[in-house]
mmCIF file of C-alpha atoms and ligand atoms in Angstrom:
data_model
loop_
_atom_site.group_PDB
_atom_site.id
_atom_site.type_symbol
_atom_site.label_atom_id
_atom_site.label_comp_id
_atom_site.label_asym_id
_atom_site.label_seq_id
_atom_site.Cartn_x
_atom_site.Cartn_y
_atom_site.Cartn_z
ATOM 1 C CA MET A 1 -23.759 112.554 99.986
ATOM 2 C CA SER A 2 -26.118 112.525 102.856
ATOM 3 C CA CYS A 3 -23.954 112.237 106.050
ATOM 4 C CA ARG A 4 -24.884 109.636 108.197
ATOM 5 C CA ALA A 5 -21.425 109.365 110.321
ATOM 6 C CA VAL A 6 -18.682 111.341 111.308
ATOM 7 C CA ILE A 7 -15.855 109.218 112.311
ATOM 8 C CA PHE A 8 -12.757 110.878 114.164
ATOM 9 C CA ASP A 9 -9.191 110.433 114.939
ATOM 10 C CA LEU A 10 -8.223 110.975 118.285
ATOM 11 C CA ASP A 11 -4.641 112.252 119.046
ATOM 12 C CA GLY A 12 -4.492 115.942 117.823
ATOM 13 C CA VAL A 13 -7.999 116.053 116.962
ATOM 14 C CA LEU A 14 -10.447 115.542 119.879
ATOM 15 C CA THR A 15 -7.593 116.473 122.426
ATOM 16 C CA ASP A 16 -3.942 117.820 122.404
ATOM 17 C CA THR A 17 -2.511 113.914 122.815
ATOM 18 C CA ALA A 18 -0.292 114.202 119.585
ATOM 19 C CA ILE A 19 2.482 116.519 121.464
ATOM 20 C CA TYR A 20 2.655 113.409 124.011
ATOM 21 C CA HIS A 21 3.545 111.123 121.321
ATOM 22 C CA PHE A 22 6.385 113.266 119.964
ATOM 23 C CA TYR A 23 7.677 114.166 123.375
ATOM 24 C CA ALA A 24 7.907 110.303 124.045
ATOM 25 C CA TRP A 25 9.425 109.329 121.010
ATOM 26 C CA LYS A 26 11.770 112.102 120.870
ATOM 27 C CA ALA A 27 13.169 111.172 124.233
ATOM 28 C CA LEU A 28 13.720 107.498 123.191
ATOM 29 C CA ALA A 29 15.375 108.659 119.711
ATOM 30 C CA ASP A 30 17.644 110.874 121.864
ATOM 31 C CA LYS A 31 18.495 107.883 124.082
ATOM 32 C CA LEU A 32 19.667 105.869 120.902
ATOM 33 C CA GLY A 33 21.423 108.956 119.730
ATOM 34 C CA ILE A 34 19.046 109.319 116.380
ATOM 35 C CA ALA A 35 18.121 112.695 115.168
ATOM 36 C CA PHE A 36 14.339 113.146 115.545
ATOM 37 C CA ASP A 37 12.337 116.837 115.124
ATOM 38 C CA GLU A 38 8.636 117.944 114.779
ATOM 39 C CA HIS A 39 8.926 117.766 110.963
ATOM 40 C CA ASP A 40 10.040 113.835 111.433
ATOM 41 C CA ASN A 41 7.120 113.138 113.583
ATOM 42 C CA GLU A 42 4.480 114.878 111.069
ATOM 43 C CA GLN A 43 5.332 111.295 109.169
ATOM 44 C CA LEU A 44 4.360 109.358 112.269
ATOM 45 C CA LYS A 45 0.943 110.728 112.961
ATOM 46 C CA GLY A 46 -1.586 108.296 113.033
ATOM 47 C CA VAL A 47 0.884 105.271 112.361
ATOM 48 C CA ASP A 48 0.752 102.531 115.074
ATOM 49 C CA ARG A 49 3.610 102.229 117.785
ATOM 50 C CA LEU A 50 5.504 99.392 115.612
ATOM 51 C CA GLY A 51 5.527 101.124 112.748
ATOM 52 C CA SER A 52 6.726 104.369 114.338
ATOM 53 C CA LEU A 53 9.420 102.780 116.390
ATOM 54 C CA ARG A 54 10.638 101.202 113.263
ATOM 55 C CA TRP A 55 10.440 104.465 111.216
ATOM 56 C CA ILE A 56 12.962 105.840 114.048
ATOM 57 C CA LEU A 57 14.976 103.082 113.944
ATOM 58 C CA GLN A 58 15.616 103.122 110.062
ATOM 59 C CA LYS A 59 16.120 106.812 110.433
ATOM 60 C CA GLY A 60 19.199 105.928 112.397
ATOM 61 C CA GLY A 61 20.051 102.715 110.393
ATOM 62 C CA VAL A 62 19.770 100.557 113.523
ATOM 63 C CA SER A 63 17.867 97.016 113.367
ATOM 64 C CA LEU A 64 16.999 95.297 116.465
ATOM 65 C CA SER A 65 15.429 91.861 117.691
ATOM 66 C CA SER A 66 11.652 91.677 118.191
ATOM 67 C CA ALA A 67 12.770 91.406 121.899
ATOM 68 C CA ASP A 68 14.340 94.673 121.852
ATOM 69 C CA GLU A 69 11.662 96.254 119.678
ATOM 70 C CA SER A 70 9.656 95.229 122.312
ATOM 71 C CA ARG A 71 11.056 96.597 125.230
ATOM 72 C CA LEU A 72 11.263 99.895 123.703
ATOM 73 C CA MET A 73 7.727 100.025 122.712
ATOM 74 C CA GLN A 74 7.299 99.634 126.661
ATOM 75 C CA GLN A 75 9.159 102.182 127.135
ATOM 76 C CA LYS A 76 8.082 104.930 125.095
ATOM 77 C CA ASN A 77 4.150 103.648 125.938
ATOM 78 C CA ALA A 78 5.081 104.101 129.763
ATOM 79 C CA HIS A 79 6.711 107.478 129.503
ATOM 80 C CA TYR A 80 3.677 108.569 127.317
ATOM 81 C CA LEU A 81 1.435 107.130 129.925
ATOM 82 C CA GLN A 82 3.583 109.429 132.569
ATOM 83 C CA LEU A 83 2.969 112.093 130.088
ATOM 84 C CA ILE A 84 -0.902 112.408 129.745
ATOM 85 C CA ASP A 85 -1.426 111.014 133.292
ATOM 86 C CA HIS A 86 -2.804 114.608 134.191
ATOM 87 C CA ILE A 87 -5.731 114.339 131.494
ATOM 88 C CA THR A 88 -8.934 115.420 132.562
ATOM 89 C CA PRO A 89 -12.860 116.582 130.718
ATOM 90 C CA ASP A 90 -10.552 120.179 130.446
ATOM 91 C CA ASN A 91 -8.290 118.447 127.913
ATOM 92 C CA LEU A 92 -10.998 118.159 125.193
ATOM 93 C CA TYR A 93 -10.060 120.677 122.967
ATOM 94 C CA PRO A 94 -12.803 123.501 122.222
ATOM 95 C CA GLY A 95 -15.525 122.729 120.291
ATOM 96 C CA VAL A 96 -15.678 119.090 120.491
ATOM 97 C CA GLN A 97 -18.807 118.750 122.662
ATOM 98 C CA PRO A 98 -20.685 121.417 120.955
ATOM 99 C CA LEU A 99 -20.102 119.609 117.811
ATOM 100 C CA PHE A 100 -20.985 115.952 119.112
ATOM 101 C CA THR A 101 -24.282 117.479 120.497
ATOM 102 C CA ALA A 102 -25.300 118.711 117.197
ATOM 103 C CA LEU A 103 -24.245 115.559 115.504
ATOM 104 C CA ARG A 104 -26.244 113.725 117.945
ATOM 105 C CA GLN A 105 -29.331 115.985 117.655
ATOM 106 C CA SER A 106 -29.374 115.439 113.766
ATOM 107 C CA GLY A 107 -29.021 111.664 113.827
ATOM 108 C CA ILE A 108 -25.616 111.500 112.911
ATOM 109 C CA LYS A 109 -23.654 108.716 114.321
ATOM 110 C CA ILE A 110 -20.258 109.382 116.298
ATOM 111 C CA GLY A 111 -17.199 106.782 115.553
ATOM 112 C CA LEU A 112 -13.565 106.754 116.827
ATOM 113 C CA ALA A 113 -10.969 105.515 114.308
ATOM 114 C CA SER A 114 -7.268 106.037 116.532
ATOM 115 C CA ALA A 115 -4.287 104.160 115.912
ATOM 116 C CA SER A 116 -3.771 104.344 119.278
ATOM 117 C CA LYS A 117 -4.047 101.527 121.814
ATOM 118 C CA ASN A 118 -4.526 104.013 124.484
ATOM 119 C CA ALA A 119 -7.380 105.486 122.898
ATOM 120 C CA ALA A 120 -10.307 103.949 125.172
ATOM 121 C CA PHE A 121 -8.631 105.247 128.530
ATOM 122 C CA VAL A 122 -7.841 108.391 126.688
ATOM 123 C CA VAL A 123 -11.635 109.152 125.766
ATOM 124 C CA GLU A 124 -12.399 107.618 129.402
ATOM 125 C CA ARG A 125 -10.060 110.315 130.921
ATOM 126 C CA LEU A 126 -11.694 113.138 128.482
ATOM 127 C CA GLY A 127 -15.210 112.126 129.735
ATOM 128 C CA ILE A 128 -16.655 111.675 126.138
ATOM 129 C CA ALA A 129 -16.686 107.667 125.840
ATOM 130 C CA ALA A 130 -20.101 106.913 126.426
ATOM 131 C CA GLN A 131 -20.762 109.550 123.337
ATOM 132 C CA PHE A 132 -19.047 107.364 120.793
ATOM 133 C CA ASP A 133 -22.076 104.990 119.001
ATOM 134 C CA TYR A 134 -18.483 103.062 118.180
ATOM 135 C CA ILE A 135 -15.026 102.932 119.078
ATOM 136 C CA ALA A 136 -12.890 100.805 116.603
ATOM 137 C CA ASP A 137 -10.072 99.054 119.085
ATOM 138 C CA ALA A 138 -6.868 99.804 117.348
ATOM 139 C CA ASN A 139 -5.636 96.272 119.158
ATOM 140 C CA LYS A 140 -7.821 94.338 116.628
ATOM 141 C CA VAL A 141 -6.391 96.367 113.606
ATOM 142 C CA ILE A 142 -3.671 94.886 111.602
ATOM 143 C CA ASN A 143 -2.877 97.306 108.844
ATOM 144 C CA SER A 144 -1.914 101.156 110.293
ATOM 145 C CA LYS A 145 -3.236 104.213 108.791
ATOM 146 C CA PRO A 146 -2.533 104.956 105.770
ATOM 147 C CA ASP A 147 -4.368 101.448 105.180
ATOM 148 C CA PRO A 148 -8.233 101.965 105.785
ATOM 149 C CA GLU A 149 -8.740 99.195 107.931
ATOM 150 C CA VAL A 150 -9.505 101.367 111.276
ATOM 151 C CA PHE A 151 -11.789 103.765 109.477
ATOM 152 C CA LEU A 152 -13.453 100.629 107.851
ATOM 153 C CA LEU A 153 -13.644 98.650 110.975
ATOM 154 C CA ALA A 154 -15.428 101.956 112.380
ATOM 155 C CA ALA A 155 -17.951 102.328 109.604
ATOM 156 C CA LYS A 156 -19.019 98.405 110.120
ATOM 157 C CA GLY A 157 -19.484 98.850 113.967
ATOM 158 C CA LEU A 158 -21.511 102.103 113.023
ATOM 159 C CA GLY A 159 -23.700 100.279 110.667
ATOM 160 C CA VAL A 160 -23.033 102.811 108.197
ATOM 161 C CA ALA A 161 -21.619 102.452 104.535
ATOM 162 C CA PRO A 162 -18.429 104.227 103.596
ATOM 163 C CA PRO A 163 -19.656 106.832 101.349
ATOM 164 C CA HIS A 164 -21.808 108.042 103.961
ATOM 165 C CA CYS A 165 -19.114 108.705 106.509
ATOM 166 C CA ILE A 166 -16.775 111.427 107.129
ATOM 167 C CA GLY A 167 -13.420 111.252 108.364
ATOM 168 C CA VAL A 168 -11.523 113.597 110.591
ATOM 169 C CA GLU A 169 -7.701 113.851 110.740
ATOM 170 C CA ASP A 170 -4.839 115.729 111.602
ATOM 171 C CA ALA A 171 -2.533 113.104 110.246
ATOM 172 C CA GLN A 172 -1.498 112.700 106.193
ATOM 173 C CA ALA A 173 -1.674 109.065 107.027
ATOM 174 C CA GLY A 174 -5.085 109.440 108.055
ATOM 175 C CA ILE A 175 -6.399 111.416 105.226
ATOM 176 C CA GLU A 176 -4.998 108.691 102.915
ATOM 177 C CA ALA A 177 -6.714 106.200 104.958
ATOM 178 C CA ILE A 178 -10.202 108.186 104.681
ATOM 179 C CA ASN A 179 -9.860 108.423 100.912
ATOM 180 C CA ARG A 180 -8.796 104.683 100.578
ATOM 181 C CA ALA A 181 -11.756 104.049 102.672
ATOM 182 C CA GLY A 182 -14.133 105.571 100.286
ATOM 183 C CA MET A 183 -15.298 108.210 102.674
ATOM 184 C CA LYS A 184 -15.019 112.059 102.489
ATOM 185 C CA ALA A 185 -11.953 113.325 104.724
ATOM 186 C CA ILE A 186 -11.833 116.488 106.845
ATOM 187 C CA ALA A 187 -8.283 117.400 107.574
ATOM 188 C CA ILE A 188 -7.302 119.436 111.001
ATOM 189 C CA GLY A 189 -4.160 121.484 110.786
ATOM 190 C CA ASP A 190 -1.939 123.594 108.030
ATOM 191 C CA ALA A 191 -2.961 123.324 104.388
ATOM 192 C CA ALA A 192 0.833 123.428 103.835
ATOM 193 C CA VAL A 193 1.419 120.191 105.246
ATOM 194 C CA LEU A 194 -1.694 118.203 104.504
ATOM 195 C CA ASN A 195 -2.773 116.975 101.314
ATOM 196 C CA GLY A 196 -6.048 114.817 99.660
ATOM 197 C CA ALA A 197 -8.797 116.446 102.021
ATOM 198 C CA LEU A 198 -11.928 117.921 100.908
ATOM 199 C CA LYS A 199 -11.539 120.347 103.309
ATOM 200 C CA ILE A 200 -9.440 121.583 105.977
ATOM 201 C CA TYR A 201 -9.889 123.674 108.886
ATOM 202 C CA PRO A 202 -7.302 125.010 112.015
ATOM 203 C CA ASP A 203 -9.355 123.182 114.435
ATOM 204 C CA VAL A 204 -12.293 121.067 115.395
ATOM 205 C CA ALA A 205 -13.902 124.405 116.770
ATOM 206 C CA ALA A 206 -13.855 125.804 113.411
ATOM 207 C CA ILE A 207 -16.195 122.780 112.199
ATOM 208 C CA THR A 208 -19.926 123.467 112.202
ATOM 209 C CA LEU A 209 -22.575 120.766 111.676
ATOM 210 C CA THR A 210 -23.496 122.809 108.772
ATOM 211 C CA ASP A 211 -19.891 122.179 107.178
ATOM 212 C CA LEU A 212 -20.514 118.443 107.640
ATOM 213 C CA LEU A 213 -23.816 118.451 106.126
ATOM 214 C CA ASN A 214 -22.223 120.077 102.786
ATOM 215 C CA VAL A 215 -19.157 117.885 102.158
HETATM 216 C C1 BG6 B 1 -1.957 107.891 116.844
HETATM 217 C C2 BG6 B 1 -1.015 108.972 116.994
HETATM 218 O O1 BG6 B 1 -2.947 108.441 116.933
HETATM 219 O O2 BG6 B 1 -1.741 106.658 117.905
HETATM 220 C C3 BG6 B 1 0.590 108.205 116.964
HETATM 221 O O3 BG6 B 1 -0.641 109.920 115.938
HETATM 222 C C4 BG6 B 1 0.584 106.981 117.652
HETATM 223 O O4 BG6 B 1 1.725 108.909 117.084
HETATM 224 C C5 BG6 B 1 -0.634 106.043 117.596
HETATM 225 O O5 BG6 B 1 1.946 106.481 117.794
HETATM 226 C C6 BG6 B 1 -0.139 104.607 118.295
HETATM 227 O O6 BG6 B 1 -0.450 105.223 119.809
HETATM 228 P P1 BG6 B 1 -0.299 103.969 120.939
HETATM 229 O O7 BG6 B 1 -0.824 104.657 122.305
HETATM 230 O O8 BG6 B 1 -0.996 102.819 120.535
HETATM 231 O O9 BG6 B 1 1.270 104.053 121.272
HETATM 232 MG MG1 MG B 2 -3.861 112.080 115.075
#
């Protein structure tokens, strides 16, 4: 296949925000008296805010009204925004900028497919917003990863057919979403935890343009 676009996830792929989502969910779970650890959090990577809250509530055998769910989601998000308040271009993972530059020089489009409603803010703070050819708006996505919707929205916005797109993800739900979108999946993380990707790398810095052209 000839690669015409690379569509990146944000949290945990381009920057270290995945850990702050975990801290904020962990604080909320602690307050609710629900056990929640990093192993549980693997299930929540890539999952949207409501889906994540419901996963935690279900683990604790708790069911709430939608008004209470909204209140807890607001609390979590306020805490998350406080935790990422310090973010600057220094928080961009090493290797992202050289890879973006190489993609641009090769005429390969760059997209973003994050489940986060804070994604536009985060990429702005990282100083890379203008480098995306298209950013899928999570506010317009109904079905969270592992549904392919956000990746398909990104491909449409880029004007590139899914078979010519590569998706890059750190979440199991995200890898599944890429595969279900009919794209090629590349994973960032631990091969013992993540399945279903064509290639797996420890971090973005390990990915070369040649790798992407040969997927
Ligand atoms: C994903 C993260 O990118 O975005 C999840 O992996 C997070 O951990 C989800 O819950 C939704 O983010 P937000 O910022 O809209 O609450
Ligand atoms: Mg992620």
